[in-house]
Short mmCIF file of C-alpha atoms and ligand atoms in Angstrom, two decimals:
data_model
loop_
_atom_site.label_atom_id
_atom_site.label_comp_id
_atom_site.label_asym_id
_atom_site.label_seq_id
_atom_site.Cartn_x
_atom_site.Cartn_y
_atom_site.Cartn_z
CA MET A 2 -15.52 22.11 -132.18
CA ALA A 3 -17.11 20.20 -129.35
CA GLU A 4 -18.26 22.35 -126.51
CA THR A 5 -18.22 21.22 -122.90
CA ILE A 6 -21.22 22.38 -120.93
CA PHE A 7 -20.96 22.36 -117.17
CA ARG A 8 -24.25 22.49 -115.36
CA LYS A 9 -24.24 24.76 -112.39
CA ALA A 10 -26.61 23.73 -109.63
CA LYS A 11 -29.65 25.96 -109.33
CA SER A 12 -29.02 26.24 -105.62
CA PHE A 13 -26.01 28.41 -106.50
CA TYR A 14 -26.49 31.98 -107.58
CA ASP A 15 -25.94 32.46 -111.31
CA ILE A 16 -23.65 35.40 -110.63
CA TYR A 17 -21.89 35.79 -107.30
CA GLU A 18 -22.82 39.43 -106.88
CA ARG A 19 -21.68 39.73 -103.28
CA LYS A 20 -18.21 38.43 -104.00
CA GLY A 21 -15.46 41.02 -104.38
CA GLY A 22 -13.13 41.17 -107.37
CA ALA A 23 -13.79 41.20 -111.07
CA ASN A 24 -14.91 37.69 -111.93
CA LYS A 25 -18.28 37.10 -110.30
CA GLU A 26 -18.81 33.72 -111.89
CA VAL A 27 -16.07 31.80 -110.12
CA THR A 28 -15.57 31.11 -106.42
CA HIS A 29 -12.76 32.54 -104.32
CA TYR A 30 -11.34 29.09 -103.55
CA CYS A 31 -7.83 28.16 -104.66
CA PRO A 32 -7.44 25.65 -107.51
CA GLY A 33 -7.67 22.13 -106.10
CA CYS A 34 -9.41 23.20 -102.88
CA GLY A 35 -11.87 20.70 -101.43
CA HIS A 36 -14.45 23.31 -100.43
CA GLY A 37 -15.61 23.86 -104.02
CA ILE A 38 -16.21 20.13 -104.52
CA LEU A 39 -18.27 19.78 -101.35
CA HIS A 40 -20.22 22.96 -102.15
CA LYS A 41 -21.15 21.43 -105.49
CA LEU A 42 -22.30 18.15 -103.95
CA ILE A 43 -24.46 19.99 -101.41
CA ALA A 44 -25.96 22.37 -103.98
CA GLU A 45 -26.83 19.51 -106.32
CA ALA A 46 -28.50 17.59 -103.52
CA MET A 47 -30.48 20.71 -102.60
CA ASP A 48 -31.60 20.97 -106.22
CA ASP A 49 -32.58 17.33 -106.51
CA PHE A 50 -34.50 17.23 -103.22
CA GLY A 51 -36.10 20.64 -103.85
CA LEU A 52 -34.62 22.11 -100.67
CA LYS A 53 -33.40 25.51 -101.84
CA GLU A 54 -36.40 27.46 -100.59
CA HIS A 55 -36.26 26.15 -97.06
CA THR A 56 -32.59 25.56 -96.43
CA VAL A 57 -30.52 27.68 -94.07
CA PHE A 58 -26.81 27.37 -94.71
CA ILE A 59 -24.60 28.36 -91.79
CA SER A 60 -21.04 29.20 -92.69
CA PRO A 61 -18.09 29.31 -90.27
CA VAL A 62 -14.80 31.16 -89.98
CA GLY A 63 -12.34 29.77 -92.41
CA CYS A 64 -12.07 29.81 -96.16
CA SER A 65 -15.74 28.85 -96.42
CA VAL A 66 -16.80 31.93 -94.47
CA PHE A 67 -18.08 33.32 -97.76
CA ALA A 68 -20.31 30.37 -98.63
CA TYR A 69 -23.16 32.88 -98.63
CA TYR A 70 -21.71 34.36 -101.82
CA TYR A 71 -22.64 31.16 -103.56
CA PHE A 72 -25.63 29.37 -102.03
CA ASP A 73 -28.95 30.83 -103.07
CA CYS A 74 -30.82 29.94 -99.88
CA GLY A 75 -31.08 31.31 -96.36
CA ASN A 76 -27.61 32.15 -95.12
CA ILE A 77 -26.16 32.95 -91.75
CA GLN A 78 -22.50 33.26 -90.87
CA ALA A 79 -21.69 32.05 -87.37
CA PRO A 80 -17.99 32.34 -86.67
CA HIS A 81 -15.69 30.61 -84.21
CA GLY A 82 -17.28 27.18 -84.12
CA ARG A 83 -20.67 28.46 -83.03
CA ALA A 84 -22.48 27.25 -86.15
CA PRO A 85 -23.99 24.20 -84.35
CA ALA A 86 -25.43 26.48 -81.67
CA VAL A 87 -26.94 28.82 -84.26
CA ALA A 88 -28.16 25.80 -86.21
CA THR A 89 -29.81 24.49 -83.05
CA GLY A 90 -31.77 27.72 -82.66
CA MET A 91 -32.75 27.83 -86.33
CA LYS A 92 -33.89 24.23 -86.41
CA ARG A 93 -35.83 24.38 -83.17
CA ALA A 94 -37.53 27.61 -84.19
CA ASN A 95 -38.52 26.16 -87.53
CA PRO A 96 -38.26 22.37 -87.53
CA LYS A 97 -39.38 22.10 -91.13
CA SER A 98 -36.38 24.06 -92.39
CA VAL A 99 -33.27 22.19 -93.50
CA VAL A 100 -30.35 23.49 -91.50
CA ILE A 101 -26.78 22.94 -92.61
CA SER A 102 -23.80 23.66 -90.39
CA TYR A 103 -20.76 23.83 -92.67
CA GLN A 104 -17.43 23.98 -90.85
CA GLY A 105 -13.68 23.55 -91.20
CA ASP A 106 -11.39 21.71 -88.80
CA GLY A 107 -10.06 24.83 -87.09
CA ASP A 108 -13.59 26.10 -86.61
CA LEU A 109 -15.30 22.84 -85.66
CA ALA A 110 -12.66 20.73 -83.92
CA GLY A 111 -10.57 23.59 -82.51
CA ILE A 112 -12.30 26.85 -81.72
CA GLY A 113 -15.78 25.39 -81.30
CA GLY A 114 -14.94 21.87 -80.17
CA ASN A 115 -17.45 21.88 -77.38
CA GLU A 116 -20.27 23.29 -79.55
CA ILE A 117 -20.22 20.37 -81.93
CA LEU A 118 -19.91 17.86 -79.12
CA GLN A 119 -22.93 19.23 -77.31
CA ALA A 120 -25.07 19.62 -80.45
CA ALA A 121 -24.27 16.03 -81.45
CA ASN A 122 -24.94 14.79 -77.94
CA ARG A 123 -28.32 16.54 -77.93
CA GLY A 124 -29.08 14.91 -81.26
CA GLU A 125 -30.04 18.18 -82.90
CA ARG A 126 -31.82 17.43 -86.13
CA ILE A 127 -29.27 19.26 -88.28
CA SER A 128 -26.73 18.20 -90.90
CA VAL A 129 -23.11 19.05 -90.25
CA PHE A 130 -20.61 19.03 -93.10
CA PHE A 131 -17.10 19.05 -91.73
CA VAL A 132 -14.24 19.89 -94.09
CA ASN A 133 -11.07 18.39 -92.68
CA ASN A 134 -8.01 19.69 -94.49
CA ALA A 135 -5.83 19.24 -91.40
CA ILE A 136 -4.91 22.92 -91.28
CA TYR A 137 -6.21 26.43 -90.68
CA GLY A 138 -6.51 27.33 -94.35
CA MET A 139 -7.84 30.85 -94.30
CA THR A 140 -5.30 32.25 -91.88
CA GLY A 141 -2.28 30.91 -93.71
CA GLY A 142 -1.65 27.42 -92.42
CA GLN A 143 -1.61 27.19 -88.64
CA MET A 144 -1.86 23.85 -86.85
CA ALA A 145 -5.38 22.47 -86.43
CA PRO A 146 -6.51 19.72 -84.03
CA THR A 147 -6.52 17.44 -87.09
CA THR A 148 -2.98 18.31 -88.19
CA LEU A 149 -0.93 15.15 -88.62
CA LEU A 150 1.98 14.18 -86.38
CA GLY A 151 5.17 15.50 -87.89
CA MET A 152 3.29 17.90 -90.18
CA ARG A 153 4.91 21.30 -90.44
CA THR A 154 2.61 24.27 -90.13
CA THR A 155 3.32 27.89 -89.32
CA THR A 156 2.64 27.14 -85.65
CA SER A 157 4.38 23.76 -85.62
CA PRO A 158 7.42 24.66 -87.73
CA HIS A 159 9.36 21.61 -86.58
CA GLY A 160 6.41 19.29 -87.11
CA ARG A 161 3.55 18.41 -84.75
CA LYS A 162 4.72 16.38 -81.78
CA ALA A 163 2.30 14.29 -79.72
CA GLY A 164 4.05 15.21 -76.48
CA ASN A 165 3.67 18.88 -77.22
CA GLU A 166 0.48 19.31 -79.22
CA GLY A 167 -1.36 16.05 -78.71
CA TYR A 168 -2.61 13.66 -81.36
CA PRO A 169 -4.72 14.36 -84.45
CA LEU A 170 -8.31 14.53 -83.28
CA GLY A 171 -10.72 12.11 -84.95
CA MET A 172 -14.08 13.84 -84.89
CA CYS A 173 -15.99 10.94 -86.45
CA GLU A 174 -14.37 8.57 -83.97
CA LEU A 175 -15.41 10.87 -81.13
CA LEU A 176 -18.94 11.69 -82.22
CA SER A 177 -19.83 8.15 -83.20
CA THR A 178 -19.36 7.06 -79.58
CA LEU A 179 -22.32 9.27 -78.63
CA LYS A 180 -25.78 7.81 -78.43
CA ALA A 181 -27.71 10.58 -80.13
CA PRO A 182 -26.20 10.98 -83.62
CA ALA A 183 -28.07 9.04 -86.30
CA TYR A 184 -25.39 9.07 -88.96
CA VAL A 185 -21.64 9.69 -88.93
CA GLU A 186 -19.48 9.07 -92.00
CA ARG A 187 -16.05 10.12 -93.25
CA VAL A 188 -15.51 10.54 -96.96
CA ALA A 189 -12.64 11.80 -99.09
CA LEU A 190 -12.85 14.38 -101.86
CA THR A 191 -10.20 12.79 -104.05
CA ASP A 192 -10.97 10.77 -107.17
CA ALA A 193 -14.26 10.23 -108.99
CA LYS A 194 -15.08 7.08 -107.01
CA HIS A 195 -14.61 8.76 -103.67
CA ILE A 196 -16.41 11.90 -104.74
CA MET A 197 -19.37 9.73 -105.70
CA GLN A 198 -19.27 8.22 -102.21
CA ALA A 199 -19.17 11.70 -100.76
CA ARG A 200 -22.14 12.63 -102.94
CA LYS A 201 -24.06 9.71 -101.49
CA ALA A 202 -23.15 10.69 -97.94
CA VAL A 203 -24.26 14.31 -98.47
CA ARG A 204 -27.58 13.12 -99.84
CA LYS A 205 -28.06 10.64 -97.06
CA ALA A 206 -27.46 13.29 -94.42
CA LEU A 207 -29.85 15.77 -96.00
CA LYS A 208 -32.52 13.20 -96.69
CA ALA A 209 -32.31 12.00 -93.07
CA GLN A 210 -32.88 15.56 -91.91
CA VAL A 211 -35.87 15.99 -94.20
CA ASP A 212 -37.25 12.76 -92.76
CA GLY A 213 -36.76 13.97 -89.18
CA LYS A 214 -34.21 11.28 -88.34
CA GLY A 215 -31.83 13.25 -86.14
CA PHE A 216 -28.24 14.48 -86.12
CA THR A 217 -26.14 13.71 -89.18
CA PHE A 218 -22.41 14.34 -89.60
CA VAL A 219 -20.31 14.00 -92.73
CA GLU A 220 -16.58 14.60 -92.52
CA ALA A 221 -14.88 15.22 -95.85
CA LEU A 222 -11.11 14.89 -96.16
CA ALA A 223 -10.28 17.79 -98.41
CA ALA A 224 -7.22 19.28 -100.05
CA CYS A 225 -5.63 22.57 -99.14
CA PRO A 226 -2.75 22.56 -101.63
CA THR A 227 -1.99 26.17 -100.85
CA ASN A 228 -1.16 25.68 -97.20
CA TRP A 229 0.13 22.14 -97.49
CA LYS A 230 2.53 23.63 -100.03
CA VAL A 231 1.88 20.63 -102.22
CA PRO A 232 1.40 21.01 -105.99
CA THR A 233 -2.30 20.86 -106.82
CA ARG A 234 -1.94 17.73 -108.94
CA GLU A 235 -0.34 15.92 -105.99
CA ALA A 236 -2.84 17.02 -103.36
CA ASN A 237 -5.21 14.10 -103.84
CA ARG A 238 -2.40 11.63 -103.51
CA TRP A 239 -1.39 13.42 -100.32
CA ILE A 240 -4.89 12.85 -98.94
CA VAL A 241 -4.72 9.16 -99.75
CA GLU A 242 -1.18 8.59 -98.51
CA MET A 243 -1.04 10.94 -95.55
CA LEU A 244 -4.54 11.73 -94.29
CA GLU A 245 -6.42 8.51 -94.85
CA PRO A 246 -4.14 6.30 -92.73
CA VAL A 247 -4.88 8.60 -89.77
CA PHE A 248 -8.46 9.43 -90.69
CA PRO A 249 -9.86 6.25 -92.26
CA VAL A 250 -12.60 6.77 -94.79
CA LYS A 251 -15.53 4.78 -93.50
CA LEU A 252 -19.04 4.68 -92.23
CA PHE A 253 -18.88 5.08 -88.46
CA LYS A 254 -22.53 4.95 -87.59
CA ASP A 255 -25.79 4.64 -89.49
CA GLU A 256 -28.99 4.29 -87.53
CA ILE A 257 -31.10 6.27 -89.98
CA GLU A 258 -33.31 3.36 -90.94
CA SER A 259 -34.02 2.27 -87.39
CA ARG A 260 -34.81 5.76 -86.11
CA GLU A 261 -38.39 6.87 -85.73
CA SER A 262 -39.31 9.67 -88.09
CA GLU A 263 -40.15 12.76 -86.08
CA ALA A 264 -42.88 14.96 -87.47
CA LEU A 265 -41.32 18.30 -88.41
CA GLU A 266 -43.74 21.06 -87.62
CA ASP A 267 -43.92 23.93 -90.10
CA ARG A 268 -43.71 27.19 -88.22
CA THR A 269 -43.57 30.73 -89.43
CA TYR A 270 -43.29 33.79 -87.29
CA GLY A 271 -44.44 37.35 -87.74
CA PRO A 272 -43.86 40.47 -85.64
CA ALA A 273 -46.96 39.65 -83.56
CA ASP A 274 -45.47 36.28 -82.53
CA VAL A 275 -42.28 37.98 -81.41
CA VAL A 276 -44.23 40.50 -79.35
CA ALA A 277 -46.25 37.67 -77.80
CA ALA A 278 -43.12 35.62 -77.02
CA LEU A 279 -41.48 38.59 -75.33
CA ASP A 280 -44.65 39.40 -73.42
CA LEU A 281 -44.55 43.00 -74.62
CA PRO A 282 -47.62 45.25 -74.55
CA THR A 283 -49.33 44.91 -77.90
CA GLU A 284 -50.49 48.49 -78.07
CA GLU A 285 -48.28 51.47 -77.50
CA PRO A 286 -49.76 54.18 -75.33
CA ASP A 287 -50.74 57.39 -77.03
CA ILE A 288 -47.99 59.86 -76.18
CA ALA A 289 -48.50 63.56 -76.87
CA PHE A 290 -44.81 64.34 -77.16
CA VAL A 291 -43.50 67.18 -79.28
CA ARG A 292 -39.78 67.38 -79.87
CA SER A 293 -38.11 70.47 -78.51
CA PRO A 294 -36.01 72.41 -81.03
CA GLN A 295 -33.54 73.17 -78.22
CA ALA A 296 -32.92 69.52 -77.40
CA ILE A 297 -29.44 68.06 -77.86
CA LYS A 298 -29.41 66.68 -81.41
CA ASP A 299 -28.82 62.99 -81.95
CA PRO A 300 -27.19 62.47 -78.55
CA GLN A 301 -24.55 59.81 -78.12
CA ILE A 302 -24.66 58.90 -74.45
CA LYS A 303 -22.41 56.92 -72.17
CA VAL A 304 -23.77 55.75 -68.82
CA ALA A 305 -21.18 54.43 -66.37
CA GLY A 306 -20.80 53.46 -62.75
CA PHE A 307 -20.42 50.48 -60.46
CA GLY A 308 -22.13 47.20 -61.27
CA GLY A 309 -25.39 47.04 -59.33
CA GLN A 310 -26.17 50.77 -59.62
CA GLY A 311 -28.68 50.26 -62.41
CA VAL A 312 -26.34 51.68 -65.05
CA LEU A 313 -27.35 49.24 -67.76
CA LEU A 314 -31.01 49.59 -66.89
CA LEU A 315 -30.80 53.37 -67.17
CA GLY A 316 -29.19 52.95 -70.59
CA LEU A 317 -31.95 50.61 -71.65
CA ALA A 318 -34.59 53.04 -70.39
CA LEU A 319 -32.94 55.92 -72.29
CA ALA A 320 -33.03 53.89 -75.50
CA GLN A 321 -36.63 52.75 -74.93
CA ALA A 322 -37.72 56.32 -74.22
CA GLY A 323 -35.91 57.45 -77.36
CA MET A 324 -37.80 54.90 -79.42
CA ARG A 325 -41.12 55.76 -77.79
CA ALA A 326 -40.46 59.42 -78.65
CA GLY A 327 -40.09 58.44 -82.29
CA TYR A 328 -36.31 58.40 -82.69
CA HIS A 329 -34.02 55.61 -83.76
CA ALA A 330 -32.20 54.25 -80.74
CA THR A 331 -29.55 51.69 -79.82
CA TRP A 332 -28.27 50.33 -76.51
CA LEU A 333 -25.01 48.48 -76.20
CA PRO A 334 -24.25 47.16 -72.73
CA SER A 335 -20.68 46.45 -71.76
CA TYR A 336 -20.90 43.33 -69.67
CA GLY A 337 -17.87 41.99 -67.99
CA PRO A 338 -16.58 40.53 -64.80
CA GLU A 339 -17.40 43.97 -63.42
CA MET A 340 -21.15 43.34 -63.31
CA ARG A 341 -21.03 43.20 -59.51
CA GLY A 342 -18.79 45.60 -57.70
CA GLY A 343 -16.53 46.75 -60.57
CA THR A 344 -17.33 49.27 -63.26
CA ALA A 345 -20.11 48.83 -65.78
CA ASN A 346 -21.06 51.00 -68.71
CA CYS A 347 -23.30 51.15 -71.70
CA HIS A 348 -23.53 53.05 -74.93
CA VAL A 349 -26.81 54.65 -75.98
CA ARG A 350 -27.54 56.42 -79.20
CA ILE A 351 -30.72 58.31 -79.91
CA SER A 352 -31.06 59.84 -83.33
CA GLU A 353 -33.46 61.26 -85.87
CA HIS A 354 -31.50 59.28 -88.44
CA ARG A 355 -30.79 55.60 -88.83
CA ILE A 356 -27.86 54.58 -86.68
CA GLY A 357 -24.85 52.95 -88.32
CA THR A 358 -23.19 51.59 -85.19
CA PRO A 359 -24.31 51.28 -81.58
CA LEU A 360 -20.80 52.14 -80.38
CA VAL A 361 -20.22 55.44 -78.64
CA HIS A 362 -16.64 56.59 -78.47
CA ASP A 363 -16.66 60.34 -77.90
CA SER A 364 -19.99 61.02 -76.25
CA ASP A 365 -22.25 64.08 -76.22
CA VAL A 366 -23.51 63.11 -72.79
CA LEU A 367 -21.87 61.24 -69.93
CA ILE A 368 -23.94 60.11 -66.96
CA ALA A 369 -21.52 58.91 -64.29
CA PHE A 370 -22.21 57.28 -60.95
CA ASN A 371 -18.69 56.90 -59.60
CA GLY A 372 -15.24 58.44 -59.66
CA PRO A 373 -13.54 55.84 -61.89
CA SER A 374 -16.20 56.50 -64.57
CA ILE A 375 -15.39 60.19 -64.51
CA ASP A 376 -11.66 59.43 -64.75
CA LYS A 377 -12.21 57.12 -67.68
CA PHE A 378 -14.98 58.73 -69.69
CA ALA A 379 -14.99 62.49 -68.90
CA PRO A 380 -11.96 63.09 -71.17
CA MET A 381 -13.95 61.45 -73.99
CA VAL A 382 -16.92 63.82 -73.86
CA LYS A 383 -17.05 66.04 -76.93
CA PRO A 384 -16.34 69.76 -76.45
CA GLY A 385 -19.69 71.43 -75.76
CA GLY A 386 -20.98 68.14 -74.30
CA LEU A 387 -22.78 67.44 -71.06
CA ILE A 388 -21.66 65.56 -67.95
CA LEU A 389 -24.15 64.61 -65.23
CA TYR A 390 -22.55 62.92 -62.27
CA ASP A 391 -23.65 61.67 -58.90
CA SER A 392 -22.14 64.18 -56.46
CA SER A 393 -23.12 61.92 -53.55
CA LEU A 394 -20.48 59.40 -54.67
CA VAL A 395 -18.04 61.23 -56.93
CA ASP A 396 -15.34 63.11 -55.10
CA ARG A 397 -13.71 64.52 -58.25
CA THR A 398 -13.89 67.96 -59.76
CA ILE A 399 -14.31 68.09 -63.49
CA GLU A 400 -11.29 69.88 -64.86
CA ARG A 401 -12.72 70.58 -68.29
CA SER A 402 -14.06 74.05 -69.08
CA ASP A 403 -15.29 73.15 -72.56
CA VAL A 404 -18.18 70.96 -71.33
CA LYS A 405 -21.18 71.60 -69.07
CA ALA A 406 -20.83 69.48 -65.94
CA TYR A 407 -23.41 69.16 -63.20
CA GLY A 408 -22.78 67.26 -60.01
CA LEU A 409 -26.19 66.26 -58.63
CA PRO A 410 -26.85 64.11 -55.56
CA PHE A 411 -28.66 61.24 -57.33
CA THR A 412 -28.04 58.67 -54.60
CA GLU A 413 -28.70 61.04 -51.69
CA VAL A 414 -32.03 62.12 -53.17
CA ALA A 415 -33.02 58.52 -53.85
CA ASP A 416 -31.97 57.44 -50.40
CA LYS A 417 -33.24 60.26 -48.25
CA GLU A 418 -36.20 61.57 -50.22
CA LEU A 419 -37.50 58.37 -51.78
CA GLY A 420 -36.27 55.92 -49.18
CA ASN A 421 -34.48 53.69 -51.71
CA GLY A 422 -30.97 54.46 -52.91
CA LYS A 423 -31.43 52.06 -55.82
CA ALA A 424 -33.66 54.59 -57.56
CA SER A 425 -30.66 56.87 -58.15
CA ASN A 426 -30.55 55.82 -61.79
CA PHE A 427 -34.03 57.18 -62.45
CA VAL A 428 -33.20 60.35 -60.53
CA ALA A 429 -30.44 60.69 -63.14
CA MET A 430 -33.02 60.03 -65.86
CA GLY A 431 -35.03 63.02 -64.60
CA ALA A 432 -31.88 65.15 -64.64
CA PHE A 433 -31.19 64.03 -68.22
CA ILE A 434 -34.66 65.10 -69.36
CA VAL A 435 -34.02 68.62 -68.09
CA ALA A 436 -30.32 68.98 -68.91
CA SER A 437 -30.75 67.56 -72.43
CA ARG A 438 -33.38 70.27 -72.94
CA GLY A 439 -36.04 67.75 -73.70
CA VAL A 440 -34.75 64.97 -75.94
CA PHE A 441 -37.94 63.41 -74.56
CA ASP A 442 -40.16 64.34 -71.64
CA GLU A 443 -41.44 62.91 -68.37
CA GLY A 444 -44.57 61.49 -70.03
CA VAL A 445 -42.48 59.48 -72.47
CA VAL A 446 -40.36 58.06 -69.64
CA LYS A 447 -43.41 57.17 -67.57
CA SER A 448 -44.84 55.27 -70.52
CA ILE A 449 -41.76 53.05 -70.90
CA LEU A 450 -41.24 52.26 -67.21
CA PRO A 451 -43.46 49.15 -67.36
CA LEU A 452 -41.23 47.85 -70.16
CA VAL A 453 -37.97 48.15 -68.25
CA ILE A 454 -38.94 47.74 -64.58
CA LYS A 455 -39.68 44.08 -63.90
CA ARG A 456 -41.14 44.55 -60.42
CA LYS A 457 -44.40 46.35 -60.96
CA ASN A 458 -44.47 47.66 -57.40
CA MET A 459 -41.30 49.64 -58.17
CA ILE A 460 -42.78 51.63 -61.02
CA GLU A 461 -44.36 54.31 -58.88
CA LEU A 462 -41.10 54.79 -56.93
CA ASN A 463 -39.20 55.31 -60.15
CA GLU A 464 -41.78 57.78 -61.42
CA ARG A 465 -41.14 59.80 -58.28
CA ALA A 466 -37.40 59.43 -58.83
CA VAL A 467 -37.72 60.91 -62.33
CA ALA A 468 -39.71 63.85 -60.95
CA ALA A 469 -37.13 64.44 -58.19
CA GLY A 470 -34.29 64.31 -60.71
CA MET A 471 -36.04 66.89 -62.87
CA ARG A 472 -36.46 69.16 -59.88
CA ILE A 473 -32.83 69.07 -58.75
CA ALA A 474 -31.62 69.55 -62.33
CA ARG A 475 -33.88 72.58 -62.83
CA ASP A 476 -32.52 74.09 -59.62
CA ALA A 477 -28.93 73.41 -60.65
CA LEU A 478 -29.40 74.79 -64.15
CA ALA A 479 -31.12 77.89 -62.81
CA SER A 480 -28.33 78.71 -60.35
C1 TPP B 524 -11.35 33.98 -82.07
C2 TPP B 524 -10.64 33.88 -83.40
N1 TPP B 524 -9.50 33.22 -83.46
C3 TPP B 524 -8.90 33.13 -84.64
C4 TPP B 524 -9.43 33.67 -85.77
C5 TPP B 524 -8.77 33.55 -87.07
N2 TPP B 524 -9.35 32.51 -87.91
C6 TPP B 524 -10.05 32.80 -89.00
S1 TPP B 524 -10.47 31.43 -89.84
C7 TPP B 524 -9.71 30.45 -88.70
C8 TPP B 524 -9.67 28.96 -88.81
C9 TPP B 524 -9.78 28.46 -90.16
O1 TPP B 524 -9.50 27.12 -90.19
P1 TPP B 524 -10.53 26.02 -90.61
O2 TPP B 524 -11.72 26.07 -89.72
O3 TPP B 524 -9.81 24.76 -90.64
O4 TPP B 524 -11.02 26.47 -92.04
P2 TPP B 524 -10.32 26.35 -93.46
O5 TPP B 524 -9.94 27.76 -93.84
O6 TPP B 524 -9.14 25.44 -93.32
O7 TPP B 524 -11.38 25.79 -94.33
C10 TPP B 524 -9.15 31.20 -87.73
C11 TPP B 524 -8.35 30.66 -86.62
C12 TPP B 524 -10.62 34.36 -85.66
N3 TPP B 524 -11.21 34.88 -86.73
N4 TPP B 524 -11.19 34.49 -84.46
S1 SF4 B 525 -6.29 28.25 -98.52
FE1 SF4 B 525 -6.73 26.06 -98.59
S2 SF4 B 525 -8.79 25.82 -97.73
FE2 SF4 B 525 -8.50 27.95 -98.26
S3 SF4 B 525 -9.32 28.21 -100.33
FE3 SF4 B 525 -7.12 27.82 -100.54
S4 SF4 B 525 -6.94 25.62 -100.76
FE4 SF4 B 525 -8.99 26.02 -99.95
MG1 MG B 526 -9.05 23.65 -92.20
#
């Protein structure tokens, strides 16, 4: 009996190990889905041009979110239409790499509409493959910017109406009006003839990138029989009869030949380059720090107060000191509109063990600089935990008897003793050293101050603040 042998591109993994479910040799796409066809065309082009080893494939949100299950190359997943921004960073950092931004219509034209517009307008030297199936496939068929007029989706149950939801958005039409893009083409993943055209377009886009010719964009009209609720065998006809009249298959712009080839520099980076780029000290000071057996174990810390009180900086300093003392450490700032005047907080974890998440929910330690922070976070301190709060500003009493709470005048000490109220955060740092029974010591904190204090003339002030904080904490703990 004759045997049919399908060749799988080498740029695909042989077995899709990362994919869930039993069958690791097939993709998760529905029968008849356009994503699989476009994946194949891209993988084959990567094989034929020898690109696998230096391609970075950026997948979106949408059904193709899991493209990294399949492509055996560098993979990054950048949700919510941000793939062109991530691609920009990747390509600029390593111009010689081939960077692919692969996106659906919800992701590219809807959620991240501005990202693609700006990347195209900058002429980033990336290749964007845009799968237009006129619907949000992954989430069960909501209306996309490319949904056709009259088309029923879960969010346009009576059919899209121009007066209500606007007109189907032509991304090729839009992007080809820009000066920067070198190549913009729309293809259709329907019959053999059109798939061969799509194959050509994919190759052209990738080749142009390899040759340093600028931004390339290929839109592929693709079937989503599942959410169109069209039988698979009719889906291609649906593309031809319904999609193509609105989204004509054609070459919108091709300036590849006339563009100058830009030399693509080959760059690689090691840890030393990162240190140099961040302007960090190359050698760590020799710290004679010995961990205290009495110290709070693996503290999860929340620092909270008004924006502008140095709350986030204190959190960063705690994490840096933790690292310098040889622990694992994380710092998660909570930015918001509150940065100036409202409340700000950050999560810090310091641990002898690797840290699974930087989030702190119930904390071992709360360092609070205002009343609202006490109201919000004191109830979340674990029984047996520690609360240090600025008694100069907090007019609350801590009602809990199952935690140790110390009200210390951080701001008053900074203001009156050091002549600068802004140093209250490092007064609190001193108090933490003492009240945590030596998670790290003063020497460790001194050594990280140059890393976290930008103005060098403020370092000495903050050293004195740490010493003052230690003093007032010792007095409070002794009484
Ligand atoms: C901010 C945000 N909004 C919505 C979602 C839900 N979501 C997941 S995929 C997706 C869009 C998928 O549509 P499309 O980009 O067209 O991809 P397809 O599945 O059709 O290939 C959305 C809205 C989300 N994850 N995050
Ligand atoms: S839901 Fe649609 S886009 Fe998603 S895998 Fe199925 S056919 Fe493809
Ligand atoms: Mg879609």
